[in-house]
Amino acid sequence: MYGNKILPGVSVGTTYRNENSIWQGSPQSTWFKAVKNTLADGETISAGLVVKEDITDGSFVPFTTSDIIAADVENLPGVRLGIIADTEATEDGSILIGISGQIDKAKIFIGDTAFNDLTDEQKTALNSQFEAWNFQLVDVMQA
């Protein structure tokens, strides 16, 4: 027994994030990947936009609410999910995409819909998909 507080070697991170960052702390894993902009007119690719992998060519396309898998676990994890970490494109047109880590859920967008604006059922199902791809959505404060 280790007492009533914490196990040895286990520490709790902060619940703050850097200004304008979607990540809590440093991104744990990011890739530069090609992103196809298939958003409706007037919508732009921005940090926090959820994307999914197009398995035909390995590029990423914006995720929509119709891509949310119902809460039945037999269909999980679904296609690889990513979150736009930085909208600055490289010379070859790739964009930095986060593929795992702790993310500020207030900064997540599905198209032009914020995660917090989804229905409770959609939030639960999407959170299951995120967890299957090693994302953890957290409530954080601006530091």
PDB file of N, CA and C in Angstrom, residues 17 48 50 65 68 103-110 112-124 126-127 130 137-140:
ATOM      1  N   ARG A  17      -2.520  25.356 -20.911  1.00  0.00           N
ATOM      2  CA  ARG A  17      -1.927  25.206 -22.231  1.00  0.00           C
ATOM      3  C   ARG A  17      -1.300  26.530 -22.623  1.00  0.00           C
ATOM      4  N   GLY A  48      -6.990  22.686 -34.844  1.00  0.00           N
ATOM      5  CA  GLY A  48      -8.069  22.059 -34.095  1.00  0.00           C
ATOM      6  C   GLY A  48      -9.082  21.336 -34.963  1.00  0.00           C
ATOM      7  N   VAL A  50     -10.603  18.501 -37.002  1.00  0.00           N
ATOM      8  CA  VAL A  50     -10.434  17.054 -37.022  1.00  0.00           C
ATOM      9  C   VAL A  50     -10.407  16.594 -38.482  1.00  0.00           C
ATOM     10  N   THR A  65     -19.497  15.374 -39.256  1.00  0.00           N
ATOM     11  CA  THR A  65     -20.328  14.750 -38.221  1.00  0.00           C
ATOM     12  C   THR A  65     -20.891  13.419 -38.697  1.00  0.00           C
ATOM     13  N   ILE A  68     -18.858  10.273 -37.632  1.00  0.00           N
ATOM     14  CA  ILE A  68     -18.827   9.814 -36.241  1.00  0.00           C
ATOM     15  C   ILE A  68     -19.461   8.424 -36.191  1.00  0.00           C
ATOM     16  N   ILE A 103      -5.547  16.822 -25.748  1.00  0.00           N
ATOM     17  CA  ILE A 103      -6.000  17.950 -26.552  1.00  0.00           C
ATOM     18  C   ILE A 103      -7.069  18.729 -25.794  1.00  0.00           C
ATOM     19  N   ASP A 104      -7.026  20.046 -25.924  1.00  0.00           N
ATOM     20  CA  ASP A 104      -8.043  20.926 -25.345  1.00  0.00           C
ATOM     21  C   ASP A 104      -9.346  20.726 -26.121  1.00  0.00           C
ATOM     22  N   LYS A 105     -10.352  20.134 -25.472  1.00  0.00           N
ATOM     23  CA  LYS A 105     -11.591  19.831 -26.203  1.00  0.00           C
ATOM     24  C   LYS A 105     -12.345  21.078 -26.645  1.00  0.00           C
ATOM     25  N   ALA A 106     -12.103  22.219 -26.011  1.00  0.00           N
ATOM     26  CA  ALA A 106     -12.757  23.460 -26.431  1.00  0.00           C
ATOM     27  C   ALA A 106     -12.199  23.975 -27.748  1.00  0.00           C
ATOM     28  N   LYS A 107     -11.046  23.441 -28.198  1.00  0.00           N
ATOM     29  CA  LYS A 107     -10.402  23.897 -29.430  1.00  0.00           C
ATOM     30  C   LYS A 107     -10.565  22.905 -30.584  1.00  0.00           C
ATOM     31  N   ILE A 108     -11.436  21.901 -30.430  1.00  0.00           N
ATOM     32  CA  ILE A 108     -11.640  20.881 -31.453  1.00  0.00           C
ATOM     33  C   ILE A 108     -12.854  21.252 -32.311  1.00  0.00           C
ATOM     34  N   PHE A 109     -12.691  21.117 -33.647  1.00  0.00           N
ATOM     35  CA  PHE A 109     -13.769  21.454 -34.573  1.00  0.00           C
ATOM     36  C   PHE A 109     -14.003  20.318 -35.564  1.00  0.00           C
ATOM     37  N   ILE A 110     -15.257  20.038 -35.831  1.00  0.00           N
ATOM     38  CA  ILE A 110     -15.670  19.097 -36.865  1.00  0.00           C
ATOM     39  C   ILE A 110     -16.334  19.974 -37.932  1.00  0.00           C
ATOM     40  N   ASP A 112     -17.228  23.260 -39.259  1.00  0.00           N
ATOM     41  CA  ASP A 112     -17.339  24.530 -38.543  1.00  0.00           C
ATOM     42  C   ASP A 112     -18.070  24.382 -37.214  1.00  0.00           C
ATOM     43  N   THR A 113     -18.274  23.126 -36.766  1.00  0.00           N
ATOM     44  CA  THR A 113     -18.962  22.855 -35.506  1.00  0.00           C
ATOM     45  C   THR A 113     -17.951  22.541 -34.405  1.00  0.00           C
ATOM     46  N   ALA A 114     -18.012  23.272 -33.318  1.00  0.00           N
ATOM     47  CA  ALA A 114     -17.132  23.024 -32.183  1.00  0.00           C
ATOM     48  C   ALA A 114     -17.546  21.734 -31.484  1.00  0.00           C
ATOM     49  N   PHE A 115     -16.574  21.035 -30.905  1.00  0.00           N
ATOM     50  CA  PHE A 115     -16.863  19.796 -30.177  1.00  0.00           C
ATOM     51  C   PHE A 115     -17.939  20.036 -29.121  1.00  0.00           C
ATOM     52  N   ASN A 116     -17.851  21.154 -28.397  1.00  0.00           N
ATOM     53  CA  ASN A 116     -18.817  21.444 -27.332  1.00  0.00           C
ATOM     54  C   ASN A 116     -20.220  21.712 -27.859  1.00  0.00           C
ATOM     55  N   ASP A 117     -20.375  21.944 -29.172  1.00  0.00           N
ATOM     56  CA  ASP A 117     -21.688  22.194 -29.756  1.00  0.00           C
ATOM     57  C   ASP A 117     -22.351  20.920 -30.294  1.00  0.00           C
ATOM     58  N   LEU A 118     -21.649  19.793 -30.238  1.00  0.00           N
ATOM     59  CA  LEU A 118     -22.228  18.523 -30.673  1.00  0.00           C
ATOM     60  C   LEU A 118     -23.264  18.048 -29.661  1.00  0.00           C
ATOM     61  N   THR A 119     -24.124  17.130 -30.081  1.00  0.00           N
ATOM     62  CA  THR A 119     -25.077  16.544 -29.132  1.00  0.00           C
ATOM     63  C   THR A 119     -24.314  15.655 -28.160  1.00  0.00           C
ATOM     64  N   ASP A 120     -24.924  15.353 -27.032  1.00  0.00           N
ATOM     65  CA  ASP A 120     -24.262  14.495 -26.044  1.00  0.00           C
ATOM     66  C   ASP A 120     -23.935  13.134 -26.642  1.00  0.00           C
ATOM     67  N   GLU A 121     -24.823  12.598 -27.466  1.00  0.00           N
ATOM     68  CA  GLU A 121     -24.582  11.302 -28.117  1.00  0.00           C
ATOM     69  C   GLU A 121     -23.383  11.380 -29.056  1.00  0.00           C
ATOM     70  N   GLN A 122     -23.300  12.449 -29.847  1.00  0.00           N
ATOM     71  CA  GLN A 122     -22.169  12.630 -30.759  1.00  0.00           C
ATOM     72  C   GLN A 122     -20.862  12.797 -29.990  1.00  0.00           C
ATOM     73  N   LYS A 123     -20.884  13.562 -28.887  1.00  0.00           N
ATOM     74  CA  LYS A 123     -19.681  13.756 -28.074  1.00  0.00           C
ATOM     75  C   LYS A 123     -19.175  12.421 -27.534  1.00  0.00           C
ATOM     76  N   THR A 124     -20.093  11.609 -27.023  1.00  0.00           N
ATOM     77  CA  THR A 124     -19.713  10.317 -26.448  1.00  0.00           C
ATOM     78  C   THR A 124     -19.111   9.414 -27.516  1.00  0.00           C
ATOM     79  N   LEU A 126     -17.814  10.263 -30.517  1.00  0.00           N
ATOM     80  CA  LEU A 126     -16.565  10.816 -31.047  1.00  0.00           C
ATOM     81  C   LEU A 126     -15.439  10.656 -30.037  1.00  0.00           C
ATOM     82  N   ASN A 127     -15.731  10.836 -28.771  1.00  0.00           N
ATOM     83  CA  ASN A 127     -14.714  10.655 -27.741  1.00  0.00           C
ATOM     84  C   ASN A 127     -14.211   9.210 -27.751  1.00  0.00           C
ATOM     85  N   PHE A 130     -11.785   9.001 -30.571  1.00  0.00           N
ATOM     86  CA  PHE A 130     -10.522   9.648 -30.183  1.00  0.00           C
ATOM     87  C   PHE A 130      -9.712   8.740 -29.273  1.00  0.00           C
ATOM     88  N   LEU A 137      -9.243  13.955 -24.784  1.00  0.00           N
ATOM     89  CA  LEU A 137      -9.785  15.300 -24.753  1.00  0.00           C
ATOM     90  C   LEU A 137      -9.893  15.750 -23.303  1.00  0.00           C
ATOM     91  N   VAL A 138      -9.365  16.927 -23.014  1.00  0.00           N
ATOM     92  CA  VAL A 138      -9.348  17.427 -21.652  1.00  0.00           C
ATOM     93  C   VAL A 138      -9.848  18.871 -21.619  1.00  0.00           C
ATOM     94  N   ASP A 139     -10.357  19.273 -20.459  1.00  0.00           N
ATOM     95  CA  ASP A 139     -10.708  20.658 -20.213  1.00  0.00           C
ATOM     96  C   ASP A 139      -9.467  21.358 -19.688  1.00  0.00           C
ATOM     97  N   VAL A 140      -9.038  22.424 -20.369  1.00  0.00           N
ATOM     98  CA  VAL A 140      -7.861  23.153 -19.918  1.00  0.00           C
ATOM     99  C   VAL A 140      -8.156  24.655 -19.879  1.00  0.00           C
TER     100      VAL A 140
END
